[in-house]
C-alpha positions as a Markdown table, in Angstrom:
| # | Residue | x | y | z |
|---|---|---|---|---|
| 1 | Met | 0.0 | 0.0 | 0.0 |
| 2 | Asn | 2.8 | 2.4 | 0.9 |
| 3 | Lys | 4.6 | 1.7 | -2.4 |
| 4 | Arg | 1.4 | 2.2 | -4.4 |
| 5 | Phe | 0.7 | 5.5 | -2.5 |
| 6 | Val | 4.1 | 6.8 | -3.2 |
| 7 | Arg | 3.9 | 5.8 | -6.9 |
| 8 | Asn | 0.5 | 7.6 | -7.2 |
| 9 | Leu | 1.8 | 10.6 | -5.4 |
| 10 | Leu | 4.9 | 10.9 | -7.6 |
| 11 | Phe | 2.7 | 10.4 | -10.7 |
| 12 | Tyr | 0.3 | 13.2 | -9.8 |
| 13 | Ile | 3.2 | 15.5 | -8.8 |
| 14 | Met | 4.8 | 14.9 | -12.2 |
| 15 | Val | 1.5 | 15.5 | -14.0 |
| 16 | Ile | 1.0 | 18.8 | -12.1 |
| 17 | Ala | 4.5 | 19.9 | -12.8 |
| 18 | Ile | 4.2 | 19.2 | -16.6 |
| 19 | Ala | 0.8 | 20.9 | -16.7 |
| 20 | Leu | 2.2 | 24.0 | -15.0 |
| 21 | Ile | 5.1 | 24.1 | -17.4 |
| 22 | Val | 2.8 | 23.8 | -20.4 |
| 23 | Leu | 0.2 | 26.2 | -19.1 |
| 24 | Phe | 2.5 | 28.8 | -17.5 |
| 25 | Pro | 2.9 | 31.0 | -20.7 |
| 26 | Phe | -0.9 | 31.0 | -21.2 |
| 27 | Leu | -1.6 | 31.8 | -17.6 |
| 28 | Trp | 0.9 | 34.5 | -17.6 |
| 29 | Met | -0.6 | 36.0 | -20.8 |
| 30 | Leu | -4.1 | 35.8 | -19.3 |
| 31 | Ala | -3.0 | 37.5 | -16.1 |
| 32 | Ser | -1.1 | 40.2 | -18.0 |
| 33 | Ser | -4.2 | 41.0 | -20.1 |
| 34 | Phe | -5.9 | 42.3 | -16.9 |
| 35 | Lys | -2.9 | 44.3 | -15.7 |
| 36 | Thr | -1.9 | 47.9 | -16.4 |
| 37 | Gln | 1.2 | 48.7 | -18.4 |
| 38 | Val | 3.0 | 49.6 | -15.1 |
| 39 | Asp | 2.1 | 46.3 | -13.5 |
| 40 | Ile | 3.2 | 44.3 | -16.5 |
| 41 | Ile | 6.7 | 45.7 | -16.8 |
| 42 | Ser | 7.3 | 45.9 | -13.0 |
| 43 | Trp | 10.1 | 43.9 | -11.5 |
| 44 | Pro | 9.8 | 41.7 | -9.6 |
| 45 | Pro | 6.5 | 40.6 | -11.3 |
| 46 | Lys | 3.4 | 41.4 | -9.4 |
| 47 | Leu | 1.4 | 38.3 | -8.6 |
| 48 | Val | -1.2 | 40.4 | -6.6 |
| 49 | Phe | -2.7 | 43.3 | -8.6 |
| 50 | Ser | -5.9 | 45.2 | -9.2 |
| 51 | Pro | -7.4 | 43.7 | -12.4 |
| 52 | Thr | -8.6 | 46.1 | -15.1 |
| 53 | Leu | -10.7 | 45.6 | -18.3 |
| 54 | Gln | -9.1 | 48.6 | -20.0 |
| 55 | Asn | -7.0 | 46.4 | -22.3 |
| 56 | Tyr | -10.0 | 44.5 | -23.6 |
| 57 | Arg | -11.9 | 47.8 | -24.1 |
| 58 | Lys | -9.0 | 49.0 | -26.2 |
| 59 | Val | -9.1 | 45.8 | -28.2 |
| 60 | Phe | -12.9 | 45.8 | -28.9 |
| 61 | Asp | -13.8 | 49.4 | -28.7 |
| 62 | Glu | -10.8 | 51.3 | -30.2 |
| 63 | Gln | -9.7 | 48.6 | -32.7 |
| 64 | Asp | -11.8 | 47.2 | -35.6 |
| 65 | Phe | -11.4 | 43.7 | -34.0 |
| 66 | Leu | -14.7 | 42.3 | -35.3 |
| 67 | Lys | -13.5 | 43.0 | -38.9 |
| 68 | Tyr | -10.3 | 41.1 | -38.3 |
| 69 | Phe | -12.3 | 38.3 | -36.7 |
| 70 | Val | -14.5 | 38.0 | -39.8 |
| 71 | Asn | -11.5 | 38.0 | -42.1 |
| 72 | Ser | -9.8 | 35.2 | -40.2 |
| 73 | Thr | -13.0 | 33.2 | -40.2 |
| 74 | Ile | -13.6 | 33.6 | -43.9 |
| 75 | Val | -10.0 | 32.8 | -44.8 |
| 76 | Gly | -9.8 | 29.8 | -42.5 |
| 77 | Ser | -13.2 | 28.4 | -43.4 |
| 78 | Leu | -12.6 | 28.6 | -47.2 |
| 79 | Ala | -9.0 | 27.3 | -47.0 |
| 80 | Val | -10.2 | 24.3 | -44.9 |
| 81 | Gly | -13.2 | 23.7 | -47.1 |
| 82 | Phe | -11.3 | 23.6 | -50.3 |
| 83 | Ser | -8.5 | 21.5 | -48.7 |
| 84 | Leu | -11.2 | 19.0 | -47.7 |
| 85 | Leu | -12.6 | 19.0 | -51.2 |
| 86 | Leu | -9.2 | 18.2 | -52.7 |
| 87 | Gly | -7.6 | 16.4 | -49.8 |
| 88 | Leu | -10.1 | 13.7 | -49.1 |
| 89 | Pro | -10.1 | 12.1 | -52.5 |
| 90 | Ala | -6.3 | 12.5 | -52.6 |
| 91 | Ala | -5.9 | 10.8 | -49.2 |
| 92 | Tyr | -8.3 | 8.0 | -50.3 |
| 93 | Ser | -6.2 | 7.5 | -53.5 |
| 94 | Ile | -3.0 | 7.4 | -51.5 |
| 95 | Ser | -4.4 | 4.9 | -49.1 |
| 96 | Arg | -6.0 | 2.5 | -51.5 |
| 97 | Tyr | -3.4 | 2.7 | -54.3 |
| 98 | Ala | -0.2 | 3.1 | -52.2 |
| 99 | Gln | 0.8 | 6.3 | -54.0 |
| 100 | Lys | 3.8 | 6.9 | -51.8 |
| 101 | Lys | 5.5 | 9.4 | -54.2 |
| 102 | Leu | 2.4 | 11.6 | -54.1 |
| 103 | Ala | 2.3 | 11.4 | -50.3 |
| 104 | Val | 6.0 | 12.3 | -50.0 |
| 105 | Phe | 5.5 | 15.2 | -52.4 |
| 106 | Ile | 2.7 | 16.6 | -50.3 |
| 107 | Leu | 4.7 | 16.2 | -47.2 |
| 108 | Leu | 7.7 | 18.0 | -48.7 |
| 109 | Ala | 5.4 | 20.9 | -49.6 |
| 110 | Arg | 4.4 | 21.1 | -45.9 |
| 111 | Leu | 7.9 | 20.8 | -44.6 |
| 112 | Met | 9.4 | 23.5 | -46.8 |
| 113 | Pro | 9.7 | 26.8 | -45.0 |
| 114 | Gly | 6.7 | 29.0 | -45.8 |
| 115 | Ile | 8.9 | 32.0 | -46.4 |
| 116 | Ser | 10.3 | 30.3 | -49.5 |
| 117 | Phe | 6.8 | 30.6 | -51.2 |
| 118 | Leu | 6.3 | 34.3 | -50.3 |
| 119 | Met | 8.4 | 35.9 | -53.0 |
| 120 | Pro | 6.8 | 33.8 | -55.9 |
| 121 | Trp | 3.3 | 34.3 | -54.5 |
| 122 | Tyr | 3.9 | 38.1 | -54.0 |
| 123 | Ile | 5.0 | 38.4 | -57.6 |
| 124 | Val | 2.2 | 36.3 | -59.0 |
| 125 | Phe | -0.6 | 37.9 | -56.9 |
| 126 | Ser | 0.7 | 41.4 | -57.7 |
| 127 | Arg | 0.7 | 40.8 | -61.4 |
| 128 | Leu | -2.8 | 39.3 | -61.2 |
| 129 | Asp | -4.0 | 42.2 | -59.0 |
| 130 | Leu | -4.9 | 39.8 | -56.2 |
| 131 | Met | -3.0 | 41.4 | -53.3 |
| 132 | Asp | -5.2 | 42.2 | -50.3 |
| 133 | Ser | -7.8 | 39.7 | -51.5 |
| 134 | Tyr | -9.3 | 36.6 | -50.0 |
| 135 | Val | -8.2 | 34.6 | -53.0 |
| 136 | Ala | -4.5 | 35.2 | -52.3 |
| 137 | Leu | -4.9 | 34.4 | -48.6 |
| 138 | Val | -7.1 | 31.3 | -49.1 |
| 139 | Leu | -4.6 | 29.8 | -51.6 |
| 140 | Ser | -1.7 | 30.5 | -49.4 |
| 141 | His | -3.4 | 29.0 | -46.3 |
| 142 | Met | -4.3 | 25.9 | -48.3 |
| 143 | Leu | -0.5 | 25.2 | -48.3 |
| 144 | Ile | -1.0 | 24.7 | -44.5 |
| 145 | Ala | -4.4 | 23.0 | -44.5 |
| 146 | Leu | -4.1 | 20.6 | -47.5 |
| 147 | Pro | -1.1 | 18.5 | -46.3 |
| 148 | Ile | -2.7 | 18.2 | -42.8 |
| 149 | Val | -5.9 | 16.8 | -44.4 |
| 150 | Val | -4.1 | 14.4 | -46.7 |
| 151 | Trp | -1.8 | 13.0 | -44.1 |
| 152 | Ile | -4.4 | 12.6 | -41.3 |
| 153 | Met | -7.0 | 11.1 | -43.6 |
| 154 | Ser | -4.7 | 8.8 | -45.6 |
| 155 | Thr | -3.8 | 7.1 | -42.3 |
| 156 | Tyr | -7.5 | 7.0 | -41.3 |
| 157 | Phe | -8.6 | 5.5 | -44.6 |
| 158 | Ser | -5.9 | 2.9 | -44.3 |
| 159 | Ala | -7.5 | 1.8 | -41.0 |
| 160 | Ile | -10.9 | 1.2 | -42.7 |
| 161 | Pro | -11.1 | -2.4 | -44.1 |
| 162 | Arg | -11.1 | -2.5 | -47.9 |
| 163 | Glu | -14.0 | -5.0 | -47.7 |
| 164 | Met | -16.4 | -2.2 | -46.8 |
| 165 | Glu | -16.3 | -0.6 | -50.3 |
| 166 | Glu | -15.5 | -3.8 | -52.1 |
| 167 | Ser | -18.8 | -5.4 | -50.9 |
| 168 | Ala | -20.7 | -2.3 | -52.2 |
| 169 | Met | -18.9 | -2.6 | -55.5 |
| 170 | Val | -19.8 | -6.2 | -55.8 |
| 171 | Asp | -23.5 | -5.1 | -55.5 |
| 172 | Gly | -23.0 | -2.7 | -58.4 |
| 173 | Ala | -21.8 | 0.5 | -56.8 |
| 174 | Thr | -18.9 | 2.5 | -58.4 |
| 175 | Arg | -15.8 | 3.2 | -56.4 |
| 176 | Gln | -16.7 | 6.9 | -56.3 |
| 177 | Tyr | -20.2 | 6.1 | -54.9 |
| 178 | Ala | -18.6 | 3.7 | -52.3 |
| 179 | Phe | -16.2 | 6.5 | -51.3 |
| 180 | Trp | -18.9 | 9.1 | -50.8 |
| 181 | Ala | -21.6 | 6.9 | -49.4 |
| 182 | Ile | -19.7 | 4.4 | -47.3 |
| 183 | Ile | -16.1 | 5.5 | -46.5 |
| 184 | Leu | -16.8 | 9.2 | -45.7 |
| 185 | Pro | -19.6 | 8.5 | -43.3 |
| 186 | Leu | -17.3 | 6.1 | -41.4 |
| 187 | Ser | -14.5 | 8.7 | -41.3 |
| 188 | Gly | -16.3 | 11.3 | -39.2 |
| 189 | Pro | -13.7 | 11.5 | -36.4 |
| 190 | Gly | -10.9 | 11.7 | -38.9 |
| 191 | Ile | -12.6 | 14.5 | -40.9 |
| 192 | Ile | -13.3 | 16.4 | -37.7 |
| 193 | Thr | -9.7 | 16.0 | -36.6 |
| 194 | Ala | -8.3 | 17.2 | -39.9 |
| 195 | Thr | -10.8 | 20.1 | -40.0 |
| 196 | Thr | -10.0 | 21.2 | -36.5 |
| 197 | Leu | -6.2 | 21.1 | -36.8 |
| 198 | Ser | -6.0 | 22.7 | -40.2 |
| 199 | Phe | -8.4 | 25.5 | -39.2 |
| 200 | Ile | -6.4 | 26.2 | -36.0 |
| 201 | Phe | -3.1 | 26.3 | -38.0 |
| 202 | Ser | -4.8 | 28.7 | -40.6 |
| 203 | Trp | -6.3 | 30.8 | -37.8 |
| 204 | Asn | -2.9 | 31.3 | -36.1 |
| 205 | Asn | -0.9 | 31.9 | -39.3 |
| 206 | Phe | 1.0 | 35.1 | -39.3 |
| 207 | Met | 3.6 | 35.1 | -42.1 |
| 208 | Phe | 1.4 | 34.7 | -45.2 |
| 209 | Ser | -1.1 | 37.3 | -44.0 |
| 210 | Gln | 1.7 | 39.7 | -43.1 |
| 211 | Val | 2.9 | 39.8 | -46.7 |
| 212 | Leu | -0.2 | 39.1 | -48.8 |
| 213 | Ser | -2.9 | 41.1 | -46.8 |
| 214 | Met | -3.4 | 44.8 | -46.3 |
| 215 | Glu | -6.1 | 46.8 | -44.5 |
| 216 | Lys | -9.1 | 45.1 | -46.3 |
| 217 | Thr | -8.2 | 41.5 | -45.5 |
| 218 | Lys | -6.0 | 41.9 | -42.4 |
| 219 | Thr | -6.4 | 38.9 | -40.1 |
| 220 | Leu | -6.3 | 38.6 | -36.3 |
| 221 | Pro | -2.6 | 37.7 | -35.9 |
| 222 | Ile | -1.7 | 40.8 | -37.9 |
| 223 | Ala | -4.1 | 43.0 | -35.9 |
| 224 | Val | -1.8 | 42.5 | -32.8 |
| 225 | Tyr | 0.6 | 44.9 | -34.6 |
| 226 | Asn | -1.8 | 47.7 | -33.9 |
| 227 | Phe | -0.5 | 47.7 | -30.3 |
| 228 | Val | 3.1 | 48.0 | -31.4 |
| 229 | Ser | 4.5 | 51.4 | -32.2 |
| 230 | Tyr | 7.9 | 53.0 | -32.7 |
| 231 | Ala | 7.9 | 54.5 | -29.2 |
| 232 | Glu | 6.5 | 51.6 | -27.1 |
| 233 | Val | 4.7 | 48.3 | -27.0 |
| 234 | Asn | 1.3 | 48.3 | -25.4 |
| 235 | Trp | 1.8 | 45.0 | -23.7 |
| 236 | Gly | -1.6 | 45.0 | -22.1 |
| 237 | Gly | -3.3 | 45.4 | -25.5 |
| 238 | Val | -1.1 | 42.7 | -27.0 |
| 239 | Met | -1.9 | 40.2 | -24.2 |
| 240 | Ala | -5.7 | 41.0 | -24.4 |
| 241 | Ala | -5.6 | 40.6 | -28.2 |
| 242 | Ala | -3.7 | 37.3 | -27.9 |
| 243 | Val | -6.3 | 36.0 | -25.5 |
| 244 | Ala | -9.1 | 37.0 | -27.8 |
| 245 | Ile | -7.3 | 35.3 | -30.7 |
| 246 | Met | -6.7 | 32.1 | -28.8 |
| 247 | Ala | -10.2 | 31.8 | -27.4 |
| 248 | Pro | -12.0 | 30.4 | -30.5 |
| 249 | Ala | -9.2 | 27.9 | -31.1 |
| 250 | Ile | -9.4 | 26.7 | -27.5 |
| 251 | Val | -13.2 | 26.5 | -27.6 |
| 252 | Leu | -13.1 | 24.5 | -30.9 |
| 253 | Thr | -10.5 | 22.1 | -29.5 |
| 254 | Met | -12.5 | 21.5 | -26.3 |
| 255 | Ile | -15.7 | 20.9 | -28.2 |
| 256 | Phe | -14.1 | 18.3 | -30.6 |
| 257 | Gln | -11.5 | 17.0 | -28.2 |
| 258 | Lys | -12.8 | 13.4 | -28.1 |
| 259 | Tyr | -13.1 | 13.3 | -31.9 |
| 260 | Val | -9.6 | 14.7 | -32.3 |
| 261 | Val | -8.1 | 12.1 | -30.0 |
| 262 | Lys | -9.9 | 9.3 | -31.7 |
| 263 | Gly | -9.0 | 10.6 | -35.2 |
| 264 | Leu | -5.3 | 10.8 | -34.3 |
| 265 | Thr | -5.1 | 7.4 | -32.6 |
| 266 | Met | -7.2 | 5.2 | -34.9 |
| 267 | Gly | -4.6 | 4.8 | -37.5 |
| 268 | Ala | -1.9 | 4.1 | -34.9 |
| 269 | Val | -4.0 | 1.5 | -33.1 |
| 270 | Lys | -5.2 | -0.4 | -36.2 |
| 271 | Gly | -2.1 | 0.2 | -38.3 |
């Protein structure tokens, strides 16, 4: 009993320590969003302070934050939607026909530094008069979303027995019909996982929006720059804006948590 108690105690201590290390930056950011500028930059850091909502008032009243929220939602939703439209058939083809070269090519596109695409995109979109447009941002964000969809779903499709669609094809169904009517309905957790992860990556993307967007299509990560000036950095506004940006991603992850876990582990368990 003593040994079991000690093991359990050490286990929970380790879990709490890891949780504190992981959550510390977020908790510090959350606390700082309710501090004044003086309290934020004070040393030693103030753990006890009088909270204020002034930073959030600056974010939502003085900045056009709702516009940036709508822009991020439009870009993320369209990028993920088109990535699913193209990525699901591609993932199914890779899974069923063992197209390893195509899989590696898509993986390389994801592993390449995003900055290497910026100059060609900037030139092309400038010549096509597509700068500061949703088209430019959606296409660039698909570079993030599409490989995620393909790699998650190809693993998920591989975990689904081939007999499922083969039995339907014996009864006269085409492979396309078997894919849409049988395989996709069985792939709900995987699709939710791919959708959630790709949307979060698109939502948090900074680099592509920094170069390809201007005032009309500015997204939330770029809006944080509104609190940075030549003379000073409004750390309270930056922290409040960061919390507001993270909130939808956190809520989305909490809602679909069980599906994300199942989607990420199904291929590993059955493969």
